[in-house]
Amino acid sequence: MRDFLEDGRLDALHRLNLLDTGASESFDRITRMASQIFGLPMAAISLTDRDRQWFKSRVGIGHSSIPRFKAPCAQVAGSKEVLVIEDLHGDPTYCDSLLGRNGTRFYAGVPLVTSDGYGLGSLCVLGTAPRTASESELATLRDLAAMVMAQIELQHAFGRLDPVSGLATCHQFYEDLADLALDEAGQPKVLVVVKFARDDQINGIMRAMGGARVDELVREATHILRDGLEGQPKVYHVGAAQFAFLMPSASKHPTLFPRLREHLNMMRLSSSTRYVANIAIGVRPFVLAEASARDLLRGALTAAEDAHRTDDFISTYSETRDGAHRRRYALLEDFGAALEADDQLSLVYQPRVELATGRCISVEALLRWRHPRLGDVSPSEFIPIVEQTSLARATTQRVLEMALDQLARWDMAGIELMVSVNISAANLAEPDLAQRIQAALVERQLLASRLEIELPESATMDHPEQALGMLRQLDAAGICLSIGDFGTGYSSLSYLQRVPVQVLKIERAFVSNLGEAPGADHVLVDSMIQLAHRLGYRVVAEGVETGDTLAALREMGCEEAQGYHFALPMEADELARWLSRNGQAENCLASTD
């Protein structure tokens, strides 16, 4: 019975995850008060482990722990009663104890007891001379012990212990790391994060099997980590299936990476989800007190995410990669403000030239962003991240309105052009897109045939039925439709026969080498053009930069082309001047402006 109770007590102690943690001001404050109230040089919050007394907080005591054998705090923890020893030298039990031999004469300790009745240790005061303890002093010591337990319970009441894994959460990690930085500032360490599954895999397990299966994965992961790390170091549960622990510096621990790889292989073999989830490890070296705990954990999680794209599923934190990721996120946040501003977003227009006549019959509207702090941001940087968010709808609407406003102004100036506006895959989820486009045309009294809507080929293949429905609505409204970046989306012939588009735009990667000696690119582009013609489509070649490329495309029967050989993308006023210089005549074909 005694062993059973002791096992329960030790289990309660270890579940609190207090042992071997750093100093904490919330506990040190109480210990100092106890020392001051008794007027004694030593005080401690002592936790009774299996074979030692470990001090979570201490005043005037040089050691972080002492053996449990003949330690008065062990008696207090076991009996859960107050113990006062007025003179250790006169006590038959403790006169030859470690404390007695080291000059301690007075001891008073009150128990630290959990809400379910387990004695963890004691709050004690010690002196080097015999003395007594009054009832009022002991009452105060009991109050202080209650404050210690309240602090422990408070930590766990606010999410410091995960209910499924039983491990300390990220909130406890933040506090522990801050405490460790006070004791060991400047010391190098390594933070390791283990992800037992990607977020999308967790979602897949949840949808297919429910939350209970995810909880089972978490408990299994906890068991694997504890066994693999042999109880050291302390493991934190910092995400759905994400765990973290601290290690010594890699330079002081040369076997760190080989051990991690060994543990990773063991985890893969023993995990019941090894066929549906990928385990990855992120490693972040750091120096204590030089970065915040939140930033360190974020960086280690970023490294773990990067590890999913490596051969051995282990990745070390890269400041360069992290900086790029943070820049993308910052740009995304700033772009929302740019949409609401009047002076950040603008359009430029790149001419599309009809090869048979040399006339510029259409322009492609291209979005540009002048960031108030960063200056011009490349579209290749911000457009892909915007298209993946809820900002895609507002962005398309803004571009459409600016392009149609300009088209109306050109009409008033007697410039007859068609304008092409790009939409993204995200816009396919907008059931009212066709209606919004028609309303914008009517509002400006523009013919639908003056507008071309371009959809990337990849979007049509990712959402074929949505794309088909959308394109049919736009086609019925009389709007010209095109598929852009053709050749990159693996379109099927049967699908191409169904979509009501009029134009295929061949991606620049296939066009750029046509000026060289005939080769594979010539065969591919010629085949694309012939296929498009057989299906009834008009062909536009993007990325034309040389006269030789232009000549090759004319020989293949391509109808239109755009690229630097004709002109760079221009603002509306500059485009008008360019059109005037070229006189809308055949000399467009020779232009290199």
XYZ file of C-alpha atoms in Angstrom:
593
model
C 0.000 0.000 0.000
C 2.850 2.348 0.907
C 4.569 1.711 -2.446
C 1.307 2.319 -4.296
C 0.836 5.668 -2.544
C 4.447 6.643 -3.198
C 4.071 5.782 -6.894
C 0.978 7.952 -7.050
C 2.783 10.792 -5.301
C 5.750 10.586 -7.670
C 3.450 10.460 -10.683
C 1.663 13.604 -9.467
C 5.015 15.312 -8.945
C 6.361 14.444 -12.393
C 3.150 15.431 -14.162
C 3.583 18.940 -12.819
C 6.802 19.267 -14.866
C 8.514 21.358 -12.181
C 11.579 19.213 -11.590
C 14.828 20.536 -13.058
C 13.217 23.710 -14.376
C 14.889 27.075 -14.076
C 14.487 29.711 -11.392
C 11.141 31.505 -11.360
C 10.502 34.908 -9.844
C 6.943 33.904 -8.916
C 8.365 31.232 -6.588
C 11.495 33.106 -5.516
C 9.357 35.950 -4.215
C 7.621 33.584 -1.776
C 10.889 32.036 -0.627
C 12.398 35.444 0.116
C 9.323 36.379 2.156
C 9.695 33.201 4.254
C 13.364 33.963 4.943
C 12.575 37.568 5.921
C 9.616 36.714 8.167
C 11.647 34.180 10.167
C 14.806 36.274 10.078
C 16.730 33.208 8.871
C 19.450 33.002 6.229
C 18.014 29.977 4.385
C 14.647 29.082 2.871
C 13.562 26.773 0.063
C 10.703 25.283 -1.908
C 11.765 21.648 -1.791
C 10.275 18.904 -3.968
C 10.757 15.286 -2.929
C 11.747 13.092 -5.871
C 12.444 9.357 -5.699
C 15.985 9.741 -4.359
C 16.592 13.449 -3.919
C 15.264 16.746 -2.606
C 15.249 19.216 -5.477
C 14.856 22.944 -4.818
C 12.541 24.796 -7.155
C 13.481 27.985 -5.289
C 16.149 28.629 -2.689
C 17.659 31.437 -0.621
C 21.059 31.021 1.039
C 21.465 27.430 -0.201
C 24.276 26.680 -2.615
C 23.055 23.349 -4.004
C 20.103 22.732 -6.312
C 19.423 19.359 -4.667
C 20.488 17.057 -1.822
C 19.972 13.320 -1.273
C 16.545 12.340 0.008
C 18.016 10.083 2.694
C 17.526 11.673 6.144
C 16.200 14.893 4.601
C 13.513 16.504 6.815
C 11.546 17.662 3.747
C 11.038 14.032 2.734
C 9.311 13.407 6.078
C 7.106 16.444 5.547
C 6.149 15.278 2.023
C 5.352 11.767 3.234
C 3.420 12.716 6.371
C 1.879 15.910 4.973
C 2.324 17.424 8.418
C 4.293 20.402 9.734
C 7.759 19.479 11.037
C 9.791 21.689 13.398
C 13.261 20.623 14.544
C 14.521 23.132 17.097
C 18.048 21.704 17.113
C 19.152 19.087 14.579
C 22.198 18.205 16.705
C 19.888 17.020 19.474
C 17.524 15.072 17.217
C 18.320 11.342 17.017
C 16.997 11.069 13.452
C 18.668 14.083 11.868
C 21.765 14.761 13.961
C 23.959 12.881 11.495
C 22.048 13.955 8.393
C 23.673 15.954 5.601
C 22.052 19.120 6.909
C 23.179 18.437 10.478
C 26.745 17.724 9.411
C 26.859 20.952 7.364
C 25.984 23.190 10.290
C 22.180 23.477 10.043
C 20.648 23.562 13.536
C 17.052 24.727 13.027
C 14.454 23.437 10.529
C 10.775 24.243 10.047
C 8.795 22.918 7.089
C 5.143 22.858 6.072
C 3.850 20.445 3.395
C 3.025 21.296 -0.204
C -0.082 19.238 -0.935
C -1.969 18.951 -4.230
C -5.747 19.260 -4.458
C -5.996 15.459 -4.751
C -3.963 14.920 -1.578
C -0.421 14.177 -2.764
C 2.502 15.654 -0.818
C 5.018 17.149 -3.210
C 7.545 18.437 -0.719
C 7.739 21.397 1.618
C 8.270 25.093 2.057
C 11.028 25.223 4.658
C 13.212 27.689 6.553
C 16.584 26.805 8.078
C 18.997 28.405 10.524
C 22.505 27.877 11.847
C 21.471 28.294 15.494
C 18.843 26.468 17.582
C 15.538 28.282 17.982
C 11.800 27.756 18.382
C 8.923 28.583 16.034
C 5.876 30.407 17.325
C 2.342 29.502 16.258
C 2.024 32.793 14.390
C 5.247 32.058 12.469
C 4.038 28.585 11.533
C 0.651 29.996 10.514
C 2.448 32.434 8.214
C 4.573 29.608 6.792
C 1.384 27.628 6.074
C -0.057 30.640 4.267
C 3.084 30.959 2.183
C 2.969 27.234 1.357
C -0.632 27.695 0.241
C 0.583 30.512 -2.022
C 3.175 28.149 -3.539
C 0.494 25.568 -4.309
C -1.827 28.257 -5.639
C 0.939 29.352 -8.001
C 1.429 25.753 -9.175
C -2.310 25.209 -9.664
C -2.653 28.596 -11.378
C -0.029 27.706 -13.929
C -1.865 24.558 -14.901
C -5.287 26.168 -14.757
C -4.186 28.516 -17.553
C -3.204 25.878 -20.064
C 0.235 24.999 -18.750
C -0.428 21.252 -19.042
C -1.996 19.618 -22.082
C -4.867 17.335 -21.018
C -4.175 14.721 -23.729
C -0.391 14.380 -23.672
C 0.106 15.383 -20.042
C 3.059 17.497 -21.199
C 3.747 21.148 -20.516
C 2.334 23.454 -23.178
C 3.967 26.290 -25.100
C 2.893 28.731 -22.366
C 5.011 26.812 -19.872
C 7.827 26.652 -22.423
C 7.832 30.449 -22.692
C 8.073 30.832 -18.916
C 10.669 28.088 -18.472
C 12.892 29.542 -21.183
C 12.640 33.015 -19.646
C 13.624 31.573 -16.267
C 16.492 29.625 -17.834
C 17.745 32.792 -19.515
C 18.016 34.459 -16.096
C 20.289 31.677 -14.835
C 22.298 30.930 -17.983
C 22.237 34.087 -20.124
C 24.699 33.875 -23.016
C 24.829 30.079 -23.070
C 24.319 28.372 -26.460
C 21.389 25.958 -26.740
C 19.451 24.108 -29.425
C 15.664 24.044 -29.654
C 14.281 20.966 -31.396
C 10.728 20.676 -32.713
C 9.283 17.333 -33.817
C 6.185 17.399 -36.038
C 4.440 14.032 -36.218
C 2.203 15.184 -39.063
C 1.667 18.159 -41.322
C -1.349 20.346 -40.626
C -3.166 19.062 -43.716
C -2.523 15.481 -42.603
C -3.955 16.223 -39.149
C -7.028 17.664 -40.856
C -7.280 14.560 -43.045
C -7.123 12.240 -40.032
C -9.678 14.387 -38.225
C -12.114 14.327 -41.138
C -11.724 10.614 -41.808
C -11.541 9.220 -38.276
C -12.441 11.991 -35.844
C -10.749 13.779 -32.986
C -10.275 10.605 -30.941
C -7.793 9.309 -33.517
C -5.823 12.554 -33.333
C -5.739 12.261 -29.528
C -4.474 8.701 -29.946
C -1.717 9.976 -32.243
C -0.739 12.605 -29.637
C -0.534 10.026 -26.835
C 1.456 7.683 -29.053
C 3.838 10.485 -30.039
C 4.315 11.402 -26.367
C 5.207 7.805 -25.545
C 7.636 7.536 -28.494
C 9.416 10.755 -27.517
C 9.690 9.845 -23.853
C 11.141 6.441 -24.723
C 13.458 7.783 -27.391
C 14.781 10.593 -25.230
C 14.899 8.384 -22.120
C 13.123 10.968 -19.985
C 15.624 13.735 -20.741
C 15.221 16.479 -21.655
C 11.816 17.926 -20.750
C 9.361 17.696 -23.642
C 6.730 20.344 -24.379
C 3.518 19.870 -26.362
C 3.446 23.016 -28.512
C 0.902 22.226 -31.255
C -1.636 19.697 -32.504
C 1.043 17.071 -33.140
C 4.096 19.217 -32.461
C 6.577 18.712 -29.624
C 9.635 20.667 -28.527
C 12.626 20.156 -26.264
C 15.907 21.898 -25.464
C 19.345 20.406 -26.006
C 22.893 21.581 -25.314
C 24.705 23.416 -28.093
C 25.452 21.200 -31.095
C 29.161 22.013 -30.681
C 29.005 20.695 -27.112
C 26.846 17.780 -28.182
C 28.401 16.419 -31.430
C 26.097 13.401 -31.512
C 22.962 15.595 -31.599
C 22.154 15.212 -35.293
C 23.039 11.508 -35.574
C 20.826 10.851 -32.536
C 17.990 12.893 -33.984
C 18.165 10.947 -37.238
C 18.206 7.676 -35.312
C 15.176 8.754 -33.252
C 13.405 9.927 -36.397
C 13.851 6.532 -38.045
C 12.573 4.798 -34.897
C 9.539 7.098 -34.817
C 8.760 6.354 -38.443
C 8.900 2.623 -37.850
C 6.845 2.647 -34.652
C 4.179 5.239 -35.518
C 0.782 3.778 -36.384
C 0.229 6.699 -38.767
C 3.497 6.232 -40.674
C 1.604 5.587 -43.920
C -0.609 8.688 -43.703
C 1.628 11.204 -41.934
C 5.208 12.473 -42.230
C 7.408 13.054 -39.199
C 9.816 15.973 -39.498
C 12.335 17.652 -37.189
C 13.254 21.328 -37.062
C 16.403 22.477 -35.262
C 17.106 26.033 -34.132
C 20.441 26.871 -32.470
C 20.312 29.997 -30.291
C 21.918 31.828 -27.387
C 19.934 32.263 -24.178
C 18.530 35.762 -23.595
C 19.282 36.897 -27.166
C 15.824 36.125 -28.616
C 12.311 35.807 -27.253
C 10.883 32.385 -26.502
C 8.022 32.982 -28.947
C 10.390 33.861 -31.775
C 12.594 30.850 -31.043
C 9.643 28.476 -31.135
C 8.304 30.088 -34.282
C 11.698 29.678 -35.962
C 12.010 26.031 -34.932
C 8.497 25.323 -36.232
C 9.459 27.013 -39.500
C 12.509 24.742 -39.728
C 10.292 21.702 -39.104
C 8.011 22.856 -41.910
C 11.060 23.185 -44.180
C 12.110 19.669 -43.148
C 9.096 18.212 -44.942
C 10.820 19.205 -48.185
C 14.174 17.535 -47.399
C 15.312 13.980 -48.050
C 15.983 13.116 -44.407
C 13.139 15.233 -42.924
C 15.526 17.189 -40.691
C 16.172 20.882 -41.250
C 18.162 23.528 -39.398
C 16.688 27.004 -39.047
C 17.709 29.355 -41.839
C 17.509 33.072 -41.198
C 17.388 33.661 -44.959
C 14.432 31.329 -45.541
C 12.693 32.640 -42.441
C 13.217 36.219 -43.557
C 11.696 35.441 -46.948
C 8.695 33.780 -45.306
C 8.165 36.713 -42.962
C 8.484 39.141 -45.860
C 5.752 37.267 -47.737
C 3.482 37.457 -44.719
C 4.249 41.135 -44.150
C 3.521 41.892 -47.808
C 0.225 40.071 -47.536
C -0.766 42.164 -44.530
C 0.327 45.386 -46.241
C -1.469 44.536 -49.464
C -4.816 44.729 -47.678
C -4.025 48.350 -46.829
C -2.853 48.962 -50.397
C -6.268 47.932 -51.714
C -7.859 50.639 -49.573
C -5.319 53.313 -50.517
C -5.495 55.532 -53.613
C -1.799 55.866 -54.347
C -0.213 52.411 -54.147
C -1.799 50.221 -56.839
C -1.738 51.058 -60.523
C -1.952 49.367 -63.911
C 0.485 49.166 -66.762
C -0.421 47.866 -70.189
C 1.559 45.652 -72.561
C 0.610 45.762 -76.251
C -0.510 42.676 -78.146
C 0.323 42.968 -81.819
C -1.574 41.267 -84.642
C 1.134 39.676 -86.777
C -0.827 39.816 -90.046
C -1.337 43.585 -89.924
C 1.236 44.840 -87.421
C -1.470 46.691 -85.520
C -1.788 46.765 -81.723
C -5.323 45.501 -81.299
C -5.241 44.628 -77.600
C -3.355 45.287 -74.379
C -2.914 43.203 -71.259
C -3.552 45.044 -67.975
C -0.848 44.257 -65.421
C -1.018 45.227 -61.749
C 1.831 47.156 -60.117
C 2.364 47.965 -56.433
C 4.469 50.814 -55.077
C 4.849 50.074 -51.372
C 5.178 53.251 -49.242
C 8.270 51.875 -47.494
C 9.693 49.151 -49.758
C 9.166 50.866 -53.084
C 8.151 48.843 -56.145
C 7.282 45.247 -55.267
C 7.527 42.709 -58.083
C 4.202 41.214 -59.210
C 5.867 37.797 -59.243
C 6.358 38.233 -55.497
C 3.002 39.533 -54.322
C 0.436 38.165 -56.799
C 0.962 34.441 -56.036
C 0.479 34.979 -52.293
C -2.522 37.290 -52.750
C -4.236 34.739 -54.998
C -4.216 32.200 -52.171
C -6.183 34.418 -49.789
C -9.518 36.163 -49.440
C -7.868 39.259 -50.945
C -8.092 37.652 -54.392
C -11.706 38.773 -54.896
C -11.040 42.394 -53.964
C -7.859 42.456 -56.059
C -9.591 41.195 -59.192
C -12.416 43.701 -58.691
C -9.933 46.572 -58.269
C -7.982 45.619 -61.403
C -11.180 45.176 -63.402
C -12.520 48.596 -62.401
C -9.213 50.381 -63.097
C -8.870 48.680 -66.495
C -12.438 49.449 -67.552
C -12.116 53.056 -66.366
C -9.063 53.401 -68.587
C -10.831 51.677 -71.481
C -13.624 54.250 -71.217
C -11.062 57.090 -71.282
C -9.419 55.600 -74.367
C -12.809 55.453 -76.025
C -13.261 59.165 -75.401
C -9.805 59.782 -76.908
C -10.640 57.750 -80.005
C -8.270 54.881 -79.159
C -9.920 51.588 -80.028
C -8.392 48.696 -78.089
C -9.422 45.534 -76.357
C -8.135 45.158 -72.780
C -7.281 41.798 -71.219
C -7.694 41.297 -67.465
C -6.342 38.282 -65.568
C -8.395 36.413 -62.987
C -7.104 33.680 -60.660
C -8.221 30.233 -59.602
C -9.591 31.760 -56.390
C -12.060 33.830 -58.432
C -13.710 30.639 -59.659
C -15.325 30.257 -56.239
C -17.178 33.577 -56.683
C -20.679 32.774 -57.991
C -21.365 36.421 -58.823
C -18.177 37.152 -60.787
C -19.866 37.120 -64.202
C -22.641 39.403 -62.945
C -20.134 41.842 -61.434
C -18.170 42.029 -64.682
C -21.317 42.657 -66.730
C -22.455 45.359 -64.286
C -19.081 47.102 -64.544
C -19.324 47.129 -68.357
C -22.862 48.495 -68.326
C -21.958 51.190 -65.812
C -19.267 52.496 -68.212
C -21.314 51.912 -71.379
C -18.680 49.587 -72.790
C -19.273 46.730 -75.224
C -18.588 43.303 -73.740
C -16.471 42.460 -76.796
C -13.932 45.110 -75.705
C -13.011 43.030 -72.631
C -11.022 39.822 -72.540
C -10.879 37.712 -69.377
C -7.783 35.546 -69.042
C -7.768 32.488 -66.801
C -4.573 30.466 -66.129
C -4.615 26.990 -67.630
C -3.690 25.532 -64.231
C -6.847 27.046 -62.731
C -9.061 25.474 -65.362
C -7.544 22.063 -64.661
C -7.648 22.348 -60.865
C -11.365 23.270 -60.929
C -12.617 22.057 -64.321
C -16.362 22.145 -63.675
C -16.256 25.477 -61.847
C -14.149 26.945 -64.631
C -16.466 25.571 -67.290
C -19.549 27.058 -65.646
C -17.870 30.433 -65.168
C -16.555 30.571 -68.726
C -19.956 29.697 -70.175
C -21.573 32.585 -68.275
C -18.951 35.042 -69.489
C -19.130 33.726 -73.055
C -22.915 34.118 -73.067
C -22.405 37.769 -72.068
C -20.243 38.331 -75.162
C -16.945 38.675 -73.287
C -13.839 37.352 -75.029
C -12.176 34.514 -73.091
C -8.607 33.230 -73.099
C -6.551 30.580 -71.374
C -3.156 31.862 -70.288
C 0.165 30.099 -69.697
C -0.914 27.392 -72.114
C 1.335 24.344 -72.049
C 1.891 24.353 -68.277
C -1.435 22.960 -67.007
C -1.673 19.528 -68.659
C -5.014 20.241 -70.311
C -6.801 17.270 -71.790
C -8.052 17.494 -75.350
C -11.556 16.528 -74.284
C -11.632 19.408 -71.819
C -10.270 21.907 -74.339
C -13.100 20.952 -76.675
C -15.660 21.846 -73.984
C -14.419 25.263 -72.833
C -15.915 28.251 -74.713
C -12.668 30.212 -75.074
C -11.504 32.073 -78.160
C -7.794 32.571 -77.370
C -4.889 30.407 -76.167
C -1.788 32.214 -74.893
C 1.408 30.172 -75.159
C 3.584 30.560 -72.074
C 6.813 32.522 -72.544
C 9.032 29.580 -71.480
C 8.150 27.806 -74.743
C 8.622 30.941 -76.867
C 11.888 32.395 -75.585
C 14.196 29.988 -77.483
C 12.466 30.109 -80.868
C 15.062 32.566 -82.189
C 17.728 29.858 -82.011
C 18.246 26.949 -84.394
C 15.145 24.754 -84.788
C 14.796 22.266 -81.952
C 12.345 20.782 -79.505
C 10.817 24.175 -78.674
C 10.001 24.760 -82.336
C 8.250 21.413 -82.516
C 6.296 22.037 -79.309
C 5.173 25.563 -80.209
C 4.285 24.598 -83.768
C 2.249 21.640 -82.438
C 0.438 23.893 -79.934
C -0.442 26.401 -82.639
C -1.714 23.744 -85.043
C -3.752 22.059 -82.296
C -5.270 25.400 -81.225
C -6.219 26.200 -84.829
C -7.887 22.836 -85.305
C -9.929 23.527 -82.167
C -10.894 26.956 -83.505
C -8.757 29.112 -81.208
C -6.735 32.229 -81.925
C -3.126 32.018 -80.614
C -1.108 34.640 -78.738
C 2.593 34.074 -78.031
C 4.010 35.690 -74.880
C 7.621 36.678 -74.253
C 8.670 37.657 -77.789
C 12.018 39.420 -77.418
C 13.773 39.119 -80.776
C 13.026 39.532 -84.466
C 14.075 35.928 -85.116
C 11.489 34.694 -82.613
C 8.872 36.875 -84.257
C 9.763 35.506 -87.697
C 9.484 31.916 -86.469
C 6.032 32.598 -84.988
C 4.773 34.241 -88.189
C 5.938 31.241 -90.164
C 4.025 28.928 -87.795
C 0.825 30.927 -88.280
C 0.581 32.515 -84.833
C -1.984 35.341 -84.860
C -0.713 37.669 -82.091
C 2.367 38.260 -79.994
C 3.475 40.374 -77.084
C 6.835 40.929 -75.472
C 9.795 43.237 -75.100
C 10.467 43.160 -78.839
C 7.436 45.406 -79.187
C 7.326 47.273 -75.900
C 7.702 46.986 -72.173
C 4.506 47.295 -70.103
C 3.611 51.004 -70.019
C 1.371 53.372 -68.129
C -1.712 54.514 -70.034
C -0.331 57.919 -71.156
C 2.907 56.370 -72.356
C 0.972 53.707 -74.246
C -1.003 56.411 -76.056
C 2.278 58.061 -77.136
C 3.664 54.682 -78.222
C 0.585 54.043 -80.343
C 0.922 57.489 -81.880
C 4.602 56.961 -82.710
C 3.871 53.620 -84.341
C 0.868 54.988 -86.165
C -1.023 51.732 -85.611
C 0.745 50.519 -88.761
C 3.044 47.736 -89.889
C 6.119 49.296 -88.261
C 4.876 47.857 -84.910
C 6.454 44.624 -86.094
C 9.892 46.197 -86.208
C 9.572 48.207 -83.006
C 11.992 47.561 -80.170
C 10.746 50.383 -77.873
